PDB file of C-alpha atoms in Angstrom:
ATOM      1  CA  UNK A  23     228.591  90.668  47.276  1.00 61.00           C
ATOM      2  CA  UNK A  24     230.964  93.434  46.103  1.00 66.00           C
ATOM      3  CA  UNK A  25     230.269  92.578  42.471  1.00 70.00           C
ATOM      4  CA  UNK A  26     226.498  92.838  43.007  1.00 74.00           C
ATOM      5  CA  UNK A  27     226.862  96.186  44.817  1.00 73.00           C
ATOM      6  CA  UNK A  28     229.103  97.558  42.083  1.00 73.00           C
ATOM      7  CA  UNK A  29     226.696  96.446  39.356  1.00 75.00           C
ATOM      8  CA  UNK A  30     223.801  98.222  41.065  1.00 75.00           C
ATOM      9  CA  UNK A  31     225.858 101.410  41.412  1.00 74.00           C
ATOM     10  CA  UNK A  32     226.975 101.384  37.786  1.00 75.00           C
ATOM     11  CA  UNK A  33     223.533 100.628  36.336  1.00 75.00           C
ATOM     12  CA  UNK A  34     222.120 103.587  38.277  1.00 75.00           C
ATOM     13  CA  UNK A  35     224.907 105.821  36.923  1.00 74.00           C
ATOM     14  CA  UNK A  36     223.542 108.038  34.142  1.00 75.00           C
ATOM     15  CA  UNK A  37     227.038 108.561  32.775  1.00 73.00           C
ATOM     16  CA  UNK A  38     227.406 104.819  32.186  1.00 76.00           C
ATOM     17  CA  UNK A  39     224.041 104.609  30.425  1.00 81.00           C
ATOM     18  CA  UNK A  40     224.724 107.663  28.247  1.00 79.00           C
ATOM     19  CA  UNK A  41     228.366 107.130  27.273  1.00 76.00           C
ATOM     20  CA  UNK A  42     228.618 103.341  27.141  1.00 84.00           C
ATOM     21  CA  UNK A  43     225.120 102.250  26.054  1.00 87.00           C
ATOM     22  CA  UNK A  44     223.190 105.087  24.406  1.00 87.00           C
ATOM     23  CA  UNK A  45     226.081 106.867  22.646  1.00 86.00           C
ATOM     24  CA  UNK A  46     227.647 103.787  20.920  1.00 88.00           C
ATOM     25  CA  UNK A  47     224.150 102.529  20.041  1.00 92.00           C
ATOM     26  CA  UNK A  48     223.226 105.836  18.381  1.00 90.00           C
ATOM     27  CA  UNK A  49     226.640 106.006  16.684  1.00 87.00           C
ATOM     28  CA  UNK A  50     226.198 102.526  15.216  1.00 89.00           C
ATOM     29  CA  UNK A  51     222.648 103.241  14.053  1.00 89.00           C
ATOM     30  CA  UNK A  52     223.735 106.522  12.409  1.00 86.00           C
ATOM     31  CA  UNK A  53     226.689 104.880  10.654  1.00 83.00           C
ATOM     32  CA  UNK A  54     224.448 102.157   9.265  1.00 82.00           C
ATOM     33  CA  UNK A  55     221.881 104.684   8.019  1.00 79.00           C
ATOM     34  CA  UNK A  56     224.232 107.436   6.804  1.00 78.00           C
ATOM     35  CA  UNK A  57     226.876 105.300   5.113  1.00 73.00           C
ATOM     36  CA  UNK A  58     224.261 102.985   3.608  1.00 66.00           C
ATOM     37  CA  UNK A  59     226.341  99.931   4.441  1.00 58.00           C
ATOM     38  CA  UNK A  60     226.702  97.598   1.464  1.00 58.00           C
ATOM     39  CA  UNK A  61     226.056  93.887   1.820  1.00 66.00           C
ATOM     40  CA  UNK A  62     229.674  93.411   2.760  1.00 66.00           C
ATOM     41  CA  UNK A  63     229.941  91.236   5.845  1.00 71.00           C
ATOM     42  CA  UNK A  64     233.483  92.391   6.651  1.00 71.00           C
ATOM     43  CA  UNK A  65     232.551  96.078   6.540  1.00 76.00           C
ATOM     44  CA  UNK A  66     229.425  95.456   8.630  1.00 80.00           C
ATOM     45  CA  UNK A  67     231.498  93.584  11.202  1.00 82.00           C
ATOM     46  CA  UNK A  68     234.085  96.383  11.364  1.00 79.00           C
ATOM     47  CA  UNK A  69     231.359  98.952  12.129  1.00 83.00           C
ATOM     48  CA  UNK A  70     229.924  96.717  14.863  1.00 87.00           C
ATOM     49  CA  UNK A  71     233.363  96.168  16.421  1.00 84.00           C
ATOM     50  CA  UNK A  72     234.077  99.923  16.363  1.00 83.00           C
ATOM     51  CA  UNK A  73     230.759 100.628  18.104  1.00 87.00           C
ATOM     52  CA  UNK A  74     231.549  97.966  20.712  1.00 89.00           C
ATOM     53  CA  UNK A  75     234.987  99.465  21.303  1.00 84.00           C
ATOM     54  CA  UNK A  76     233.482 102.931  21.783  1.00 85.00           C
ATOM     55  CA  UNK A  77     231.266 101.555  24.536  1.00 88.00           C
ATOM     56  CA  UNK A  78     233.917  99.331  26.093  1.00 87.00           C
ATOM     57  CA  UNK A  79     236.563 102.083  26.016  1.00 84.00           C
ATOM     58  CA  UNK A  80     234.119 104.443  27.722  1.00 83.00           C
ATOM     59  CA  UNK A  81     233.270 101.819  30.326  1.00 86.00           C
ATOM     60  CA  UNK A  82     236.851 100.669  30.957  1.00 84.00           C
ATOM     61  CA  UNK A  83     238.761 103.959  30.831  1.00 82.00           C
ATOM     62  CA  UNK A  84     236.297 106.709  31.735  1.00 81.00           C
ATOM     63  CA  UNK A  85     233.601 105.224  33.985  1.00 82.00           C
ATOM     64  CA  UNK A  86     235.722 102.502  35.606  1.00 84.00           C
ATOM     65  CA  UNK A  87     238.773 104.647  36.427  1.00 84.00           C
ATOM     66  CA  UNK A  88     236.508 107.281  38.036  1.00 83.00           C
ATOM     67  CA  UNK A  89     234.779 104.619  40.109  1.00 83.00           C
ATOM     68  CA  UNK A  90     238.118 103.255  41.320  1.00 84.00           C
ATOM     69  CA  UNK A  91     239.449 106.746  42.100  1.00 83.00           C
ATOM     70  CA  UNK A  92     236.349 107.473  44.200  1.00 81.00           C
ATOM     71  CA  UNK A  93     236.732 104.319  46.342  1.00 78.00           C
ATOM     72  CA  UNK A  94     240.495 103.780  46.431  1.00 78.00           C
ATOM     73  CA  UNK A  95     241.113 105.257  49.925  1.00 79.00           C
ATOM     74  CA  UNK A  96     238.623 102.871  51.503  1.00 74.00           C
ATOM     75  CA  UNK A  97     240.114  99.814  49.813  1.00 73.00           C
ATOM     76  CA  UNK A  98     243.700 100.817  50.543  1.00 76.00           C
ATOM     77  CA  UNK A  99     242.633 101.021  54.198  1.00 74.00           C
ATOM     78  CA  UNK A 100     240.993  97.597  53.936  1.00 72.00           C
ATOM     79  CA  UNK A 101     244.214  96.213  52.444  1.00 70.00           C
ATOM     80  CA  UNK A 102     246.140  97.425  55.508  1.00 74.00           C
ATOM     81  CA  UNK A 103     243.756  96.212  58.205  1.00 73.00           C
ATOM     82  CA  UNK A 104     242.267  93.052  56.649  1.00 70.00           C
ATOM     83  CA  UNK A 105     242.991  90.164  54.311  1.00 73.00           C
ATOM     84  CA  UNK A 106     241.134  91.898  51.467  1.00 71.00           C
ATOM     85  CA  UNK A 107     244.063  92.868  49.230  1.00 74.00           C
ATOM     86  CA  UNK A 108     244.104  95.349  46.368  1.00 75.00           C
ATOM     87  CA  UNK A 109     244.689  92.430  43.996  1.00 79.00           C
ATOM     88  CA  UNK A 110     241.519  90.750  45.245  1.00 80.00           C
ATOM     89  CA  UNK A 111     239.706  94.064  44.902  1.00 80.00           C
ATOM     90  CA  UNK A 112     240.917  94.330  41.302  1.00 82.00           C
ATOM     91  CA  UNK A 113     239.687  90.783  40.613  1.00 83.00           C
ATOM     92  CA  UNK A 114     236.220  91.612  41.944  1.00 83.00           C
ATOM     93  CA  UNK A 115     236.108  94.781  39.877  1.00 85.00           C
ATOM     94  CA  UNK A 116     237.215  92.967  36.712  1.00 88.00           C
ATOM     95  CA  UNK A 117     234.344  90.496  37.127  1.00 89.00           C
ATOM     96  CA  UNK A 118     231.999  93.491  37.235  1.00 87.00           C
ATOM     97  CA  UNK A 119     233.645  94.897  34.127  1.00 90.00           C
ATOM     98  CA  UNK A 120     233.262  91.637  32.215  1.00 91.00           C
ATOM     99  CA  UNK A 121     229.524  91.601  32.989  1.00 90.00           C
ATOM    100  CA  UNK A 122     229.093  95.262  31.984  1.00 91.00           C
ATOM    101  CA  UNK A 123     231.023  94.770  28.743  1.00 92.00           C
ATOM    102  CA  UNK A 124     228.844  91.759  27.939  1.00 93.00           C
ATOM    103  CA  UNK A 125     225.762  93.949  28.483  1.00 92.00           C
ATOM    104  CA  UNK A 126     227.175  96.482  25.988  1.00 92.00           C
ATOM    105  CA  UNK A 127     227.874  93.640  23.545  1.00 94.00           C
ATOM    106  CA  UNK A 128     224.376  92.166  23.866  1.00 94.00           C
ATOM    107  CA  UNK A 129     222.665  95.546  23.327  1.00 93.00           C
ATOM    108  CA  UNK A 130     224.668  96.296  20.166  1.00 94.00           C
ATOM    109  CA  UNK A 131     224.325  92.769  18.782  1.00 94.00           C
ATOM    110  CA  UNK A 132     220.544  92.960  19.275  1.00 94.00           C
ATOM    111  CA  UNK A 133     220.520  96.276  17.388  1.00 92.00           C
ATOM    112  CA  UNK A 134     222.573  94.695  14.596  1.00 91.00           C
ATOM    113  CA  UNK A 135     220.043  91.860  14.426  1.00 91.00           C
ATOM    114  CA  UNK A 136     217.167  94.355  14.154  1.00 91.00           C
ATOM    115  CA  UNK A 137     219.027  96.236  11.396  1.00 87.00           C
ATOM    116  CA  UNK A 138     219.951  92.897   9.758  1.00 86.00           C
ATOM    117  CA  UNK A 139     223.632  93.875   9.585  1.00 85.00           C
ATOM    118  CA  UNK A 140     225.132  90.871  11.313  1.00 86.00           C
ATOM    119  CA  UNK A 141     225.873  87.365  10.136  1.00 85.00           C
ATOM    120  CA  UNK A 142     226.709  84.879  12.884  1.00 85.00           C
ATOM    121  CA  UNK A 143     229.709  83.028  11.541  1.00 83.00           C
ATOM    122  CA  UNK A 144     233.188  82.105  12.766  1.00 81.00           C
ATOM    123  CA  UNK A 145     234.596  85.627  12.205  1.00 78.00           C
ATOM    124  CA  UNK A 146     231.712  87.272  14.066  1.00 85.00           C
ATOM    125  CA  UNK A 147     232.011  85.085  17.159  1.00 88.00           C
ATOM    126  CA  UNK A 148     235.796  85.483  17.137  1.00 84.00           C
ATOM    127  CA  UNK A 149     235.496  89.291  16.883  1.00 83.00           C
ATOM    128  CA  UNK A 150     232.965  89.477  19.733  1.00 89.00           C
ATOM    129  CA  UNK A 151     235.177  87.315  21.936  1.00 88.00           C
ATOM    130  CA  UNK A 152     238.325  89.304  21.191  1.00 86.00           C
ATOM    131  CA  UNK A 153     236.592  92.635  21.847  1.00 87.00           C
ATOM    132  CA  UNK A 154     235.557  91.427  25.303  1.00 91.00           C
ATOM    133  CA  UNK A 155     239.082  90.130  26.007  1.00 89.00           C
ATOM    134  CA  UNK A 156     240.362  93.590  25.057  1.00 87.00           C
ATOM    135  CA  UNK A 157     237.774  94.932  27.499  1.00 89.00           C
ATOM    136  CA  UNK A 158     239.563  93.114  30.351  1.00 90.00           C
ATOM    137  CA  UNK A 159     242.897  94.481  29.116  1.00 88.00           C
ATOM    138  CA  UNK A 160     241.527  98.046  28.998  1.00 88.00           C
ATOM    139  CA  UNK A 161     239.926  97.618  32.424  1.00 90.00           C
ATOM    140  CA  UNK A 162     243.325  96.832  33.968  1.00 89.00           C
ATOM    141  CA  UNK A 163     244.587 100.093  32.439  1.00 88.00           C
ATOM    142  CA  UNK A 164     241.556 101.891  33.894  1.00 87.00           C
ATOM    143  CA  UNK A 165     242.205 100.313  37.303  1.00 88.00           C
ATOM    144  CA  UNK A 166     245.858 101.416  37.229  1.00 87.00           C
ATOM    145  CA  UNK A 167     244.833 104.999  36.478  1.00 86.00           C
ATOM    146  CA  UNK A 168     242.081 104.908  39.084  1.00 85.00           C
ATOM    147  CA  UNK A 169     244.408 104.021  41.956  1.00 84.00           C
ATOM    148  CA  UNK A 170     247.148 106.377  40.715  1.00 83.00           C
ATOM    149  CA  UNK A 171     245.205 109.630  40.354  1.00 82.00           C
ATOM    150  CA  UNK A 172     242.453 111.439  42.241  1.00 81.00           C
ATOM    151  CA  UNK A 173     238.957 112.022  40.857  1.00 79.00           C
ATOM    152  CA  UNK A 174     239.581 115.582  39.480  1.00 80.00           C
ATOM    153  CA  UNK A 175     242.677 114.359  37.593  1.00 81.00           C
ATOM    154  CA  UNK A 176     240.720 111.422  36.190  1.00 79.00           C
ATOM    155  CA  UNK A 177     237.925 113.786  35.106  1.00 76.00           C
ATOM    156  CA  UNK A 178     240.461 115.904  33.232  1.00 78.00           C
ATOM    157  CA  UNK A 179     242.486 113.105  31.653  1.00 75.00           C
ATOM    158  CA  UNK A 180     240.263 110.062  31.103  1.00 70.00           C
ATOM    159  CA  UNK A 181     238.451 111.301  27.997  1.00 72.00           C
ATOM    160  CA  UNK A 182     241.650 112.408  26.155  1.00 77.00           C
ATOM    161  CA  UNK A 183     243.203 109.068  27.146  1.00 74.00           C
ATOM    162  CA  UNK A 184     240.194 107.225  25.719  1.00 73.00           C
ATOM    163  CA  UNK A 185     240.555 109.031  22.376  1.00 74.00           C
ATOM    164  CA  UNK A 186     244.309 108.391  22.368  1.00 75.00           C
ATOM    165  CA  UNK A 187     243.754 104.664  22.854  1.00 73.00           C
ATOM    166  CA  UNK A 188     241.006 104.709  20.212  1.00 72.00           C
ATOM    167  CA  UNK A 189     243.547 105.956  17.661  1.00 74.00           C
ATOM    168  CA  UNK A 190     245.536 102.742  18.044  1.00 72.00           C
ATOM    169  CA  UNK A 191     242.630 100.266  18.017  1.00 71.00           C
ATOM    170  CA  UNK A 192     242.151  99.686  14.266  1.00 69.00           C
ATOM    171  CA  UNK A 193     245.186  99.555  11.925  1.00 71.00           C
ATOM    172  CA  UNK A 194     245.405 102.776   9.934  1.00 72.00           C
ATOM    173  CA  UNK A 195     246.781 101.028   6.851  1.00 70.00           C
ATOM    174  CA  UNK A 196     243.407  99.305   6.399  1.00 67.00           C
ATOM    175  CA  UNK A 197     241.583 102.574   5.663  1.00 66.00           C
ATOM    176  CA  UNK A 198     244.237 105.057   4.530  1.00 68.00           C
ATOM    177  CA  UNK A 199     246.801 105.103   1.698  1.00 71.00           C
ATOM    178  CA  UNK A 200     250.168 103.850   2.900  1.00 72.00           C
ATOM    179  CA  UNK A 201     252.814 106.557   3.403  1.00 77.00           C
ATOM    180  CA  UNK A 202     255.644 107.161   5.866  1.00 79.00           C
ATOM    181  CA  UNK A 203     253.277 108.428   8.587  1.00 79.00           C
ATOM    182  CA  UNK A 204     250.922 105.475   8.211  1.00 78.00           C
ATOM    183  CA  UNK A 205     253.875 103.065   8.303  1.00 80.00           C
ATOM    184  CA  UNK A 206     255.096 104.692  11.537  1.00 83.00           C
ATOM    185  CA  UNK A 207     251.641 104.467  13.152  1.00 82.00           C
ATOM    186  CA  UNK A 208     251.287 100.843  12.048  1.00 80.00           C
ATOM    187  CA  UNK A 209     254.675 100.026  13.617  1.00 82.00           C
ATOM    188  CA  UNK A 210     253.450 101.502  16.912  1.00 82.00           C
ATOM    189  CA  UNK A 211     250.144  99.637  16.632  1.00 82.00           C
ATOM    190  CA  UNK A 212     252.001  96.336  16.227  1.00 82.00           C
ATOM    191  CA  UNK A 213     253.150  96.707  19.840  1.00 83.00           C
ATOM    192  CA  UNK A 214     249.533  96.499  21.050  1.00 82.00           C
ATOM    193  CA  UNK A 215     247.201  93.467  21.165  1.00 83.00           C
ATOM    194  CA  UNK A 216     244.397  95.325  19.348  1.00 79.00           C
ATOM    195  CA  UNK A 217     246.421  95.149  16.110  1.00 80.00           C
ATOM    196  CA  UNK A 218     246.586  91.352  16.248  1.00 80.00           C
ATOM    197  CA  UNK A 219     242.929  91.111  17.279  1.00 77.00           C
ATOM    198  CA  UNK A 220     242.053  92.787  13.998  1.00 75.00           C
ATOM    199  CA  UNK A 221     244.412  90.467  12.102  1.00 76.00           C
ATOM    200  CA  UNK A 222     242.796  87.440  13.758  1.00 73.00           C
ATOM    201  CA  UNK A 223     239.433  88.440  12.331  1.00 71.00           C
ATOM    202  CA  UNK A 224     240.815  89.229   8.873  1.00 71.00           C
ATOM    203  CA  UNK A 225     243.341  86.390   8.458  1.00 69.00           C
ATOM    204  CA  UNK A 226     241.686  83.145   9.492  1.00 65.00           C
ATOM    205  CA  UNK A 227     244.425  81.184   7.712  1.00 69.00           C
ATOM    206  CA  UNK A 228     247.060  82.502  10.174  1.00 75.00           C
ATOM    207  CA  UNK A 229     245.139  81.809  13.362  1.00 73.00           C
ATOM    208  CA  UNK A 230     247.981  80.268  15.421  1.00 79.00           C
ATOM    209  CA  UNK A 231     250.485  82.976  14.458  1.00 81.00           C
ATOM    210  CA  UNK A 232     248.143  85.877  15.259  1.00 77.00           C
ATOM    211  CA  UNK A 233     246.918  84.231  18.483  1.00 81.00           C
ATOM    212  CA  UNK A 234     250.523  83.903  19.648  1.00 83.00           C
ATOM    213  CA  UNK A 235     251.349  87.518  18.764  1.00 84.00           C
ATOM    214  CA  UNK A 236     248.133  88.714  20.418  1.00 84.00           C
ATOM    215  CA  UNK A 237     248.995  86.851  23.647  1.00 85.00           C
ATOM    216  CA  UNK A 238     252.623  88.016  23.694  1.00 88.00           C
ATOM    217  CA  UNK A 239     251.686  91.644  23.026  1.00 87.00           C
ATOM    218  CA  UNK A 240     248.964  91.621  25.708  1.00 85.00           C
ATOM    219  CA  UNK A 241     251.286  90.028  28.281  1.00 85.00           C
ATOM    220  CA  UNK A 242     254.162  92.441  27.618  1.00 87.00           C
ATOM    221  CA  UNK A 243     252.020  95.590  27.643  1.00 85.00           C
ATOM    222  CA  UNK A 244     250.245  94.397  30.804  1.00 84.00           C
ATOM    223  CA  UNK A 245     253.509  94.556  32.758  1.00 86.00           C
ATOM    224  CA  UNK A 246     253.860  98.369  33.083  1.00 86.00           C
ATOM    225  CA  UNK A 247     250.312  98.706  34.428  1.00 86.00           C
ATOM    226  CA  UNK A 248     250.746  95.837  36.886  1.00 85.00           C
ATOM    227  CA  UNK A 249     253.941  97.552  38.091  1.00 87.00           C
ATOM    228  CA  UNK A 250     251.998 100.803  38.543  1.00 84.00           C
ATOM    229  CA  UNK A 251     249.440  98.962  40.687  1.00 82.00           C
ATOM    230  CA  UNK A 252     252.182  97.217  42.700  1.00 82.00           C
ATOM    231  CA  UNK A 253     254.055 100.505  43.218  1.00 83.00           C
ATOM    232  CA  UNK A 254     250.946 102.334  44.422  1.00 75.00           C
ATOM    233  CA  UNK A 255     250.081  99.480  46.759  1.00 72.00           C
ATOM    234  CA  UNK A 256     253.502  99.417  48.455  1.00 68.00           C
ATOM    235  CA  UNK A 257     253.732 103.196  48.626  1.00 68.00           C
ATOM    236  CA  UNK A 258     250.521 103.331  50.658  1.00 62.00           C
ATOM    237  CA  UNK A 259     251.111 100.294  52.886  1.00 57.00           C
TER     238      UNK A 259
END
C-alpha cells in the first residue's frame, strides 16, 4: 500500500520527471549526437551507464532525500506508537526506489535501442544490473540524509552532494593521464563500490575478485549510514 502511494506521488512530481527522466535522456541523446560515438561497444556502454547514473543519482540523492525529509516526522511518530518501525519504512521506500530506478533504466535502454547504440551482451546486462544495485546503495545514503536534515537543508545540500558523489563514480585514470592527483583520486575511489562495478564490466576475466571487492566495499561503506539512521531513530524515540 505504502509503495503504491509513494509511486503515485513520485510520478506526479515534476522534479522527478525533469531531473531523473528528461534530463539524463536529453544528456544521453546529446552526447551520442555531439560526440559522434564510434562503433565502439565499450565507449557506447560507458555513455549509457553515465546517463543512468545521472538519473539514478538524482532520484536517490535529490528527490528521495527530500521526500524522506518531508515525511520523517510522521513516520518517527508511527515508530513510537505502532509496530511500523523506521527500518520497515526504509524497506518500503527502497522497494519504491528499485521500481523507479528500473523505470529510468528502461527509458534510457529504449532510447539506446532507437539510436542503435546498445549491444545486449554479457557486459551490458552486468552493467545494467550493477547500476541498479548501486541505486539501492545510493538510496540508503539518501534515506540517511533525509531523516537527518530538514527540507530546507536538503534543498541546499542535496545537489552539491550529488555532484560530489558523481566525481567518484567512474575511475579518473580511465579518461585522464595518470599523475599524482589522479593517483590520489583513484586511491579514494577504491574505497567505494562504484570503482569495482566499473572494473567488473571492464575485466570479465577477474569476475570473482572484483565481485568480492565490490561486496566488501559496499558493506563497509554502508555501515556509517546505517549508524546515522540508528542514531537518529534512538535520539527521537
